[in-house]
CSV table of C-alpha atoms and ligand atoms in Angstrom, one decimal:
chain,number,residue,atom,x,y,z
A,19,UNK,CA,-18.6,-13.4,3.5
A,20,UNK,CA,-18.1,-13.5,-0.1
A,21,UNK,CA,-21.5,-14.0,-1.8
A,22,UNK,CA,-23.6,-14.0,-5.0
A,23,UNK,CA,-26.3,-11.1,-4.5
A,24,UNK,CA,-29.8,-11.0,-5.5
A,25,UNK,CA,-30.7,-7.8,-6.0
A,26,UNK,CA,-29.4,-6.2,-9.6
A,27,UNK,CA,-26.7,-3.2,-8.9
A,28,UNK,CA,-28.0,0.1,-10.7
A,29,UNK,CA,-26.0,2.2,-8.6
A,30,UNK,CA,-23.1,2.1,-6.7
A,31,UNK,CA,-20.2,3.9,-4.8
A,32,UNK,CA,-16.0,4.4,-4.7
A,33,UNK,CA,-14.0,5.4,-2.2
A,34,UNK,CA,-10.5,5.5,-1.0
A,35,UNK,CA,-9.9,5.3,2.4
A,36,UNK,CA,-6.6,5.2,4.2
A,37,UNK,CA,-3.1,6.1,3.2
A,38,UNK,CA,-3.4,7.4,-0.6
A,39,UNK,CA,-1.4,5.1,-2.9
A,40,UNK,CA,0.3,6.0,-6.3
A,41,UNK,CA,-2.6,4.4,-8.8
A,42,UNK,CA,-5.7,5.1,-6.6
A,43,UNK,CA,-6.7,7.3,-9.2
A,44,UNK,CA,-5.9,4.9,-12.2
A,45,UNK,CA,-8.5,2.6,-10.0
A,46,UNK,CA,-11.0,5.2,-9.5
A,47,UNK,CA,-11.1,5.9,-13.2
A,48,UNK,CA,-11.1,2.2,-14.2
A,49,UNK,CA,-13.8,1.7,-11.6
A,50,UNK,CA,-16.4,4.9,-12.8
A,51,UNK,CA,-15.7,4.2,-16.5
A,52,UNK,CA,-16.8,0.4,-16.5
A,53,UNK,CA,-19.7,1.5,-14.4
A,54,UNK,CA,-20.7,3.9,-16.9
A,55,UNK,CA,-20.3,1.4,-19.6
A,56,UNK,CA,-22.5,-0.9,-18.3
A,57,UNK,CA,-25.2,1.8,-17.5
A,58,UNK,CA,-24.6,1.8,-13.6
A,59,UNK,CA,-25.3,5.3,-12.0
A,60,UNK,CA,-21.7,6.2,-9.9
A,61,UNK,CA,-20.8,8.0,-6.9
A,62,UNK,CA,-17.8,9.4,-5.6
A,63,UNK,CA,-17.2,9.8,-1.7
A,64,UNK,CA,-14.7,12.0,-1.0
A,65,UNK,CA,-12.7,12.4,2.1
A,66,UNK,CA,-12.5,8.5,2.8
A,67,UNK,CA,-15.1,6.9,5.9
A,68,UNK,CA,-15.1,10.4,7.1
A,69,UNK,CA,-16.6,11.6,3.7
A,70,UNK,CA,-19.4,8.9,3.9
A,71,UNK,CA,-20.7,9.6,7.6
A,72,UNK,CA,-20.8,13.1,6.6
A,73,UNK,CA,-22.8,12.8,3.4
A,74,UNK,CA,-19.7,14.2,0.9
A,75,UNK,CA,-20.9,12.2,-2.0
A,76,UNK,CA,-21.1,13.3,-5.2
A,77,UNK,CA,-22.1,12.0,-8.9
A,78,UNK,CA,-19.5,11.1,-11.3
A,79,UNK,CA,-19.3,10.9,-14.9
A,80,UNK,CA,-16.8,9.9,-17.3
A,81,UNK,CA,-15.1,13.7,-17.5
A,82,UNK,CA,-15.0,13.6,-13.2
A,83,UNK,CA,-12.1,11.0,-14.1
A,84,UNK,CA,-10.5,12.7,-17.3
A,85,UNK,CA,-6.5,13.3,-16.9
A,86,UNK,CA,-6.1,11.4,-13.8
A,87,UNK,CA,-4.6,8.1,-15.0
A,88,UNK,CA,-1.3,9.7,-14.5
A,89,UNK,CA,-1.8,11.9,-11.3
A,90,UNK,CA,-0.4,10.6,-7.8
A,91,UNK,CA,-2.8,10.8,-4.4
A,92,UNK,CA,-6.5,10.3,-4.9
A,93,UNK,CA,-8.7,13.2,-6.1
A,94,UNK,CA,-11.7,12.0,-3.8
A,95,UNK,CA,-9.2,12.9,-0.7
A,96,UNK,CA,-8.9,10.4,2.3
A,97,UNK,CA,-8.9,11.2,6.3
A,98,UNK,CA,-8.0,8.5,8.7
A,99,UNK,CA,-11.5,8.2,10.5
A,100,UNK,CA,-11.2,6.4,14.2
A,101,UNK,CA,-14.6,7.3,14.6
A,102,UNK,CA,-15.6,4.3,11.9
A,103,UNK,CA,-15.2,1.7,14.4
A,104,UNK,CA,-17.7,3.6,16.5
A,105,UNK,CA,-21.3,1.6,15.4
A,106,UNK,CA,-23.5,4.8,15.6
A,107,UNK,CA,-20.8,6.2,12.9
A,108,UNK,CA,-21.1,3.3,10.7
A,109,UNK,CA,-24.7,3.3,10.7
A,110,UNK,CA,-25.2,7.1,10.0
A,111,UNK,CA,-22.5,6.1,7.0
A,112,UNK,CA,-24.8,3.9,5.8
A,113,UNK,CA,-28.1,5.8,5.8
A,114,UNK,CA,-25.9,8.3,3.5
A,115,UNK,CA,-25.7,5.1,1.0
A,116,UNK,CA,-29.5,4.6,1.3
A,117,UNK,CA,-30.7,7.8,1.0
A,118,UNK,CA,-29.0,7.9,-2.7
A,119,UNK,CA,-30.0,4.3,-3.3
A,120,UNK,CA,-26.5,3.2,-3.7
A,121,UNK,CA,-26.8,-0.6,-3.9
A,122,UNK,CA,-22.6,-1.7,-3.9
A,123,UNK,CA,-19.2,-0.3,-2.8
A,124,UNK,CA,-16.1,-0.3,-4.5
A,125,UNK,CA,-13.3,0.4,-2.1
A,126,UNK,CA,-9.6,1.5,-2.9
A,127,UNK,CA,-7.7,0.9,0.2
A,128,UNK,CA,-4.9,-0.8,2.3
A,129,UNK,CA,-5.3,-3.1,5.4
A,130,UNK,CA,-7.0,-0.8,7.3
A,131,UNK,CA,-9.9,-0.1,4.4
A,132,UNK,CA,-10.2,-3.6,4.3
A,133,UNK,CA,-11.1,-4.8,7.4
A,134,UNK,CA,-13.4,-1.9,8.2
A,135,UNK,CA,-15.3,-2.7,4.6
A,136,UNK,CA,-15.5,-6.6,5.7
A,137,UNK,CA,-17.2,-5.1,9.3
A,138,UNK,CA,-19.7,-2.9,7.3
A,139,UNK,CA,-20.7,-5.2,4.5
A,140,UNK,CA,-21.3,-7.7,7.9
A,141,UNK,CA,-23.4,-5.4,9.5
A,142,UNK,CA,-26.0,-3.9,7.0
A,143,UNK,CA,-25.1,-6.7,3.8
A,144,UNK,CA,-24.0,-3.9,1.5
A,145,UNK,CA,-22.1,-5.5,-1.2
A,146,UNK,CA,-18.7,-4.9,-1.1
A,147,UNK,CA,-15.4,-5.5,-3.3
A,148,UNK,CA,-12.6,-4.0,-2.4
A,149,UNK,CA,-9.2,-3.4,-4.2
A,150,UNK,CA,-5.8,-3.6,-2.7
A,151,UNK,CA,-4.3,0.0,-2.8
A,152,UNK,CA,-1.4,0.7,-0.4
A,153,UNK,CA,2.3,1.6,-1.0
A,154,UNK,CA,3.3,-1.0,1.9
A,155,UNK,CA,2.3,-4.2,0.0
A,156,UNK,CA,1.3,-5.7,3.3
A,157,UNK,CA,-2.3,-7.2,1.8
A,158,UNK,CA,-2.7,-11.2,1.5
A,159,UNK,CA,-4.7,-12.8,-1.1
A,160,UNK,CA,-2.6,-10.3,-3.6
A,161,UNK,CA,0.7,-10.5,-4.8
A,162,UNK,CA,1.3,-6.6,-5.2
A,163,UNK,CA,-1.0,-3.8,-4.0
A,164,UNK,CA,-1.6,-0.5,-6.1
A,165,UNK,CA,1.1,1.6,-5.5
A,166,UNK,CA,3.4,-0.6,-4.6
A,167,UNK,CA,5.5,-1.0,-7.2
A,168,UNK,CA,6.0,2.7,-7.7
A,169,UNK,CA,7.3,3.4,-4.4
A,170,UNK,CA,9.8,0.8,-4.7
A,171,UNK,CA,11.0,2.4,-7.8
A,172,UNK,CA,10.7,5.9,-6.2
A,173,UNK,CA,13.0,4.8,-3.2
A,174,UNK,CA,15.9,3.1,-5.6
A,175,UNK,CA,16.0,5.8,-7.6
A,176,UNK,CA,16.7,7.8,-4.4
A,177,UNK,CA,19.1,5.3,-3.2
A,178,UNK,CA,21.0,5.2,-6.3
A,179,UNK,CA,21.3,9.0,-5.8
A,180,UNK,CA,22.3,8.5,-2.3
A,181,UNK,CA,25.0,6.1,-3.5
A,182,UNK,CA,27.0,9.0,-5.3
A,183,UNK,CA,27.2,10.5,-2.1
A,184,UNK,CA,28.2,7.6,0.1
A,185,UNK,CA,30.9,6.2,-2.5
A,186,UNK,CA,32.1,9.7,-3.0
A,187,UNK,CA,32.5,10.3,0.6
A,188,UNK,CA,33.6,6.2,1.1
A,189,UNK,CA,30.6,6.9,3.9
A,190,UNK,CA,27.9,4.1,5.5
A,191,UNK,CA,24.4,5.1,5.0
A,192,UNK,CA,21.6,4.0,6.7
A,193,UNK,CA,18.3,5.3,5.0
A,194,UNK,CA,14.6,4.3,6.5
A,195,UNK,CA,11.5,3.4,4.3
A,196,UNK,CA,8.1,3.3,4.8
A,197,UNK,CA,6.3,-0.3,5.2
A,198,UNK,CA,4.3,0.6,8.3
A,199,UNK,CA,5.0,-3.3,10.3
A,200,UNK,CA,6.1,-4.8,7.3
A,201,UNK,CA,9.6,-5.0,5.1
A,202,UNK,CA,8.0,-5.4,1.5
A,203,UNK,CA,9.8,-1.9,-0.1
A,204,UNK,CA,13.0,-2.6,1.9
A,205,UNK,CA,13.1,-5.5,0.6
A,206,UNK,CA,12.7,-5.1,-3.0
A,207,UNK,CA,14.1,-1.6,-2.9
A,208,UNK,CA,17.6,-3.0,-1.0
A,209,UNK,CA,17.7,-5.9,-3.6
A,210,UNK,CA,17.0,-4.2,-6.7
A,211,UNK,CA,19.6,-0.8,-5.2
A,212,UNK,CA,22.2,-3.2,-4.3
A,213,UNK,CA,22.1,-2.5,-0.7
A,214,UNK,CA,24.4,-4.3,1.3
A,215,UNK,CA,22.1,-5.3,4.2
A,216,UNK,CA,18.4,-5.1,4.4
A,217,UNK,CA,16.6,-4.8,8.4
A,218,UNK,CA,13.3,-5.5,8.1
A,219,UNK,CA,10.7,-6.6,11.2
A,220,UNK,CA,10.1,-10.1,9.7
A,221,UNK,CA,13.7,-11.3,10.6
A,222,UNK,CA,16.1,-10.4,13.3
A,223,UNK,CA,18.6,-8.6,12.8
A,224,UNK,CA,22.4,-8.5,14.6
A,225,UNK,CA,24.1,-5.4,14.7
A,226,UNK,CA,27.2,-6.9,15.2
A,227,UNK,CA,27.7,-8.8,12.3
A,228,UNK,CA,26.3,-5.8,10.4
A,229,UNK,CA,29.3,-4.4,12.0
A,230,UNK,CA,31.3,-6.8,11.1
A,231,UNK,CA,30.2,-7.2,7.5
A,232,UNK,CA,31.3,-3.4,7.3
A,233,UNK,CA,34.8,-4.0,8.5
A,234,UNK,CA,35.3,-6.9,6.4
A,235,UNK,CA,33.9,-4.8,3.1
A,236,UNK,CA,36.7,-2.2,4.4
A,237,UNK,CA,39.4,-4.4,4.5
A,238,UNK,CA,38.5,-5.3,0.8
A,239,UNK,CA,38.4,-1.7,-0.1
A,240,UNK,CA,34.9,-1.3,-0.5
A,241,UNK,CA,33.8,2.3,-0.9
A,242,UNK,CA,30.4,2.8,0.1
A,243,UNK,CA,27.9,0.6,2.4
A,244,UNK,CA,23.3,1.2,1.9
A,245,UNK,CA,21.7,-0.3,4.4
A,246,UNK,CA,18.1,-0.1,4.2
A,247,UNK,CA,16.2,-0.4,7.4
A,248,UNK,CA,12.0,-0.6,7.6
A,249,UNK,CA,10.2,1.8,9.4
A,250,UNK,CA,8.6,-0.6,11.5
A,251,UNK,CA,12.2,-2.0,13.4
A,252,UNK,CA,12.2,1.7,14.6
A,253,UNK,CA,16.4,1.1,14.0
A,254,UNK,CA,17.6,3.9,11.9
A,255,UNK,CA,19.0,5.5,14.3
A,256,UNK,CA,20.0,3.1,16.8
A,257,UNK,CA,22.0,1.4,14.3
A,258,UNK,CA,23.8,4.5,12.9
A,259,UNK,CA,25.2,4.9,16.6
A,260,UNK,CA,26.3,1.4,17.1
A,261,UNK,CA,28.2,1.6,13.8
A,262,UNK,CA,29.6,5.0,14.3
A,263,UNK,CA,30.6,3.9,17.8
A,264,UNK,CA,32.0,0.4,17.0
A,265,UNK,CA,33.8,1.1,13.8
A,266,UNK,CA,34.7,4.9,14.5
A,267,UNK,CA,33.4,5.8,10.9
A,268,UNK,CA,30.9,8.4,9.1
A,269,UNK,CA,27.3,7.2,8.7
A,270,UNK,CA,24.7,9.5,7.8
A,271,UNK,CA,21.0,8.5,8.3
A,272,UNK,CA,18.2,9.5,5.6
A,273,UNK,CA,14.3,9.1,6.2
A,274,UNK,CA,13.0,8.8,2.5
A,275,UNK,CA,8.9,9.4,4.1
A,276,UNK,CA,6.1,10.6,2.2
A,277,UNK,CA,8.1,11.1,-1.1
A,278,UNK,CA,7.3,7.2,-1.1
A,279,UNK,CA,3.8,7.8,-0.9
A,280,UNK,CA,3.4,10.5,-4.3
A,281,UNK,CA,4.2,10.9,-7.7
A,282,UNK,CA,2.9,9.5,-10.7
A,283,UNK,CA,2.3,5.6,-10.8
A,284,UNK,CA,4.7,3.6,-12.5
A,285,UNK,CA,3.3,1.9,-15.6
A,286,UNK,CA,2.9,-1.4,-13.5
A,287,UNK,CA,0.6,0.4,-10.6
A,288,UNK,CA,-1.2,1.9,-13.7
A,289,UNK,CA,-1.7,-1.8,-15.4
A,290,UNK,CA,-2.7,-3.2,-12.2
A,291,UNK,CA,-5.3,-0.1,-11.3
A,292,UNK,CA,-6.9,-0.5,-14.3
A,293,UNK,CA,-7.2,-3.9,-14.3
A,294,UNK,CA,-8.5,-4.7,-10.9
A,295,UNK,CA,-10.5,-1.3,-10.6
A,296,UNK,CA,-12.8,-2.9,-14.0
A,297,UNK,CA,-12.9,-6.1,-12.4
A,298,UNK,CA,-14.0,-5.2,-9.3
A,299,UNK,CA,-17.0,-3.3,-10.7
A,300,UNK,CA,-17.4,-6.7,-13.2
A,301,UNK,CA,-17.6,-9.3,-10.9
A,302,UNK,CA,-20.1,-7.4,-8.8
A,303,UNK,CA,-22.4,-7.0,-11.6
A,304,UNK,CA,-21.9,-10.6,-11.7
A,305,UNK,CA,-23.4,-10.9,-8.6
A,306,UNK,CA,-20.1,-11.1,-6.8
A,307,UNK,CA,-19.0,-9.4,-3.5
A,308,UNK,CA,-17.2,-9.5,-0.6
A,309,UNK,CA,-13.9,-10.4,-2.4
A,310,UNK,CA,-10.5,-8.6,-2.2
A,311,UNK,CA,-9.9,-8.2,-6.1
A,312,UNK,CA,-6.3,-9.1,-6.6
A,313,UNK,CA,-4.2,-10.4,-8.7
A,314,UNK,CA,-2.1,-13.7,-8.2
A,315,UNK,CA,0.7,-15.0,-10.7
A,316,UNK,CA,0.0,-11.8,-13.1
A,317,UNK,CA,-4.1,-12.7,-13.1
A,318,UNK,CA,-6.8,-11.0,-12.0
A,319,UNK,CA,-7.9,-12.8,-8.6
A,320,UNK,CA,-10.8,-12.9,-6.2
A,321,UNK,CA,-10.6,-14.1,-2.9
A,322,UNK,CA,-12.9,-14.0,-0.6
A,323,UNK,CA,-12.3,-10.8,2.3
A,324,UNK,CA,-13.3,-13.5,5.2
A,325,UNK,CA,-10.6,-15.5,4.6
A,326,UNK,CA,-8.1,-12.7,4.7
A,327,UNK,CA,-9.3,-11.1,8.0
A,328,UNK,CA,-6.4,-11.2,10.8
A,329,UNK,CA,-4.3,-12.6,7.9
A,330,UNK,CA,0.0,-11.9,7.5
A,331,UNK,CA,1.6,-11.4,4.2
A,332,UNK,CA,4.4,-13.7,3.9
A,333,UNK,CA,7.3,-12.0,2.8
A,334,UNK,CA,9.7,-14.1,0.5
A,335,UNK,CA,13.0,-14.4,2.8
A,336,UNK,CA,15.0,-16.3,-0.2
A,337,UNK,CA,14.9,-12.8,-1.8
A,338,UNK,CA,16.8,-11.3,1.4
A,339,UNK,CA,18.9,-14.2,0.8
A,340,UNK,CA,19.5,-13.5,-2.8
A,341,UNK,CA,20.1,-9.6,-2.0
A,342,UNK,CA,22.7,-10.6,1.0
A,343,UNK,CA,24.7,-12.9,-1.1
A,344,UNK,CA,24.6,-10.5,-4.3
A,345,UNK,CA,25.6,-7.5,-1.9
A,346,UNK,CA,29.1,-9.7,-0.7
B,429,F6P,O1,0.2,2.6,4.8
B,429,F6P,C1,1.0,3.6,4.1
B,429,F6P,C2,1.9,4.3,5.0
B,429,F6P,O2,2.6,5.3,4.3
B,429,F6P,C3,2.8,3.5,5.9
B,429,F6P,O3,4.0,3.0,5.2
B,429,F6P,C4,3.2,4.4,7.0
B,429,F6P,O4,3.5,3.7,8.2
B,429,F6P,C5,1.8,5.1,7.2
B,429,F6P,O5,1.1,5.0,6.0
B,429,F6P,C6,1.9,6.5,7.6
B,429,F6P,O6,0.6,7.0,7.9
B,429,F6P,P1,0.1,8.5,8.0
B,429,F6P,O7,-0.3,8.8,6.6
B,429,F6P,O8,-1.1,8.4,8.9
B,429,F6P,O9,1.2,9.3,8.5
């Protein structure tokens, strides 16, 4: 339901709910500073959905966003709110927007954010944009997500440090990521750390040619072995056994978790923040909502949220092929 509004926006509203993302607050700055610039009264809801049924709304002005562009998290706080789905919620959510006279919604979130923006902006024809913010990448209609970018780089750098240990110790390591149901930071983060296989949901994997890719790599004296495995195959552990079992050699298993999630966003996750966080707030001024604000091919790019409802991300499988032929 993308459309072009009527009624001029004087006011409007961020929030960021779901999984905080490396960049959120870049966005929330972008997105309160163009709305001051174009005389547009803006509000902050903090605590994600949770924060809006509950009335924790607050004015912002330019110094609420001072010193953030660099800061991991989201300084408006998130909750994962279940109770969202529940109509009655929704509706009390919404008299919160009325009663301030907040006329749009930017929102700063993953999948999840997404979808339940598309199912309020249906219900009471609150204009919505929303901006793809989310470590796992797993958004259509985008080709990177805020936040992204910096957790890929977060988990090479700990891979790289991982590798020290594994060539020192001529060991196999098998080290999980984050992704939720998707393989978008193993796969960039195993090609880009050299990994030597990648396991990721969208493709199945073999455990015995992973085995005997190992033996073979031994035989030509290779030293250490990364294997990056996505959180959604649920295989870190079952593959360390079969290896260990099969090949009668060390593997140690490393979860890499939140420390994905945090720290300051990479100059990319900034760029993109900023951009899409101002365009999101410009385009509904422009009478234009209902769009996931993305960017596509290094553009800013609107698409429309209906079309991305129930949606997959492709992931690019010739870059798994790239990363197993360069890991041979
Ligand atoms: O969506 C971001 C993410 O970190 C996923 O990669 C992960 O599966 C999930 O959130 C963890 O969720 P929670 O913060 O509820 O533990």
């Amino acid at each position: 339901m993308a459309k072009k509004q009527k009624a001029k926006i004087k006011s409007l509203a961020v929030v960021t709910p779901g999984g905080d993302a490396p960049g959120m607050n870049t966005a929330i700055r972008a997105v309160v500073r163009t709305a001051i610039y174009y005389g547009i009264r803006v509000w902050g809801i903090e605590k994600g959905w949770y924060g809006l049924i509950n009335g924790l709304v607050k004015e912002m002005g330019p110094k609420s966003v001072s010193g953030i562009i660099n800061k991991g998290g989201t300084i408006l706080h998130t909750r994962r709110t279940p109770e969202f789905r529940k109509k009655q919620c929704r509706k009390m959510a919404y008299n919160e927007l009325r009663l301030r006279d907040i006329d749009g919604m930017v929102v700063i979130g993953g999948d999840g954010s997404m979808h339940s923006s598309y199912a309020f902006m249906q219900e009471f024809g609150i204009p919505v944009n929303v901006i793809p913010a989310t470590i796992d990448n797993d958004i259509p209609g985008t080709d990177y997500t805020v936040g992204f970018d910096t957790a890929v780089n977060t988990a090479v750098e700990a891979m790289d440090k991982i590798r020290d240990t594994a060539t020192s110790h001529e060991r196999v390591f098998v080290i999980e990521v984050m992704g939720r149901h998707n393989g978008f930071i193993a796969l960039d983060a195993g090609l880009a750390s050299g990994a030597e296989a990648i396991i990721i949901p969208e493709v199945k994997y073999d455990l015995k040619n992973l085995a005997k890719m190992i033996k073979r790599g031994h035989e030509r004296g290779k030293e250490s072995f990364i294997i990056v495995v996505a959180e959604g195959c649920n295989a870190v552990n079952k593959t360390a056994k079969y290896l260990k079992d099969s090949l009668n050699i060390e593997v140690r298993v490393t979860n890499l978790g939140y420390v994905q999630r945090g720290g300051s966003p990479s100059a990319f996750s900034r760029e993109l923040a900023c951009k899409l966080g101002a365009a999101a707030v410009e385009v509904m001024l422009a009478g234009k909502c209902g769009y996931l604000v993305g960017a596509l091919s290094d553009k800013v790019s609107l698409c429309p949220i209906s079309k991305l409802i129930n949606i997959k991300k492709k992931i690019d499988l010739d870059e798994l092929r790239l990363a197993n032929m360069l890991a041979t």
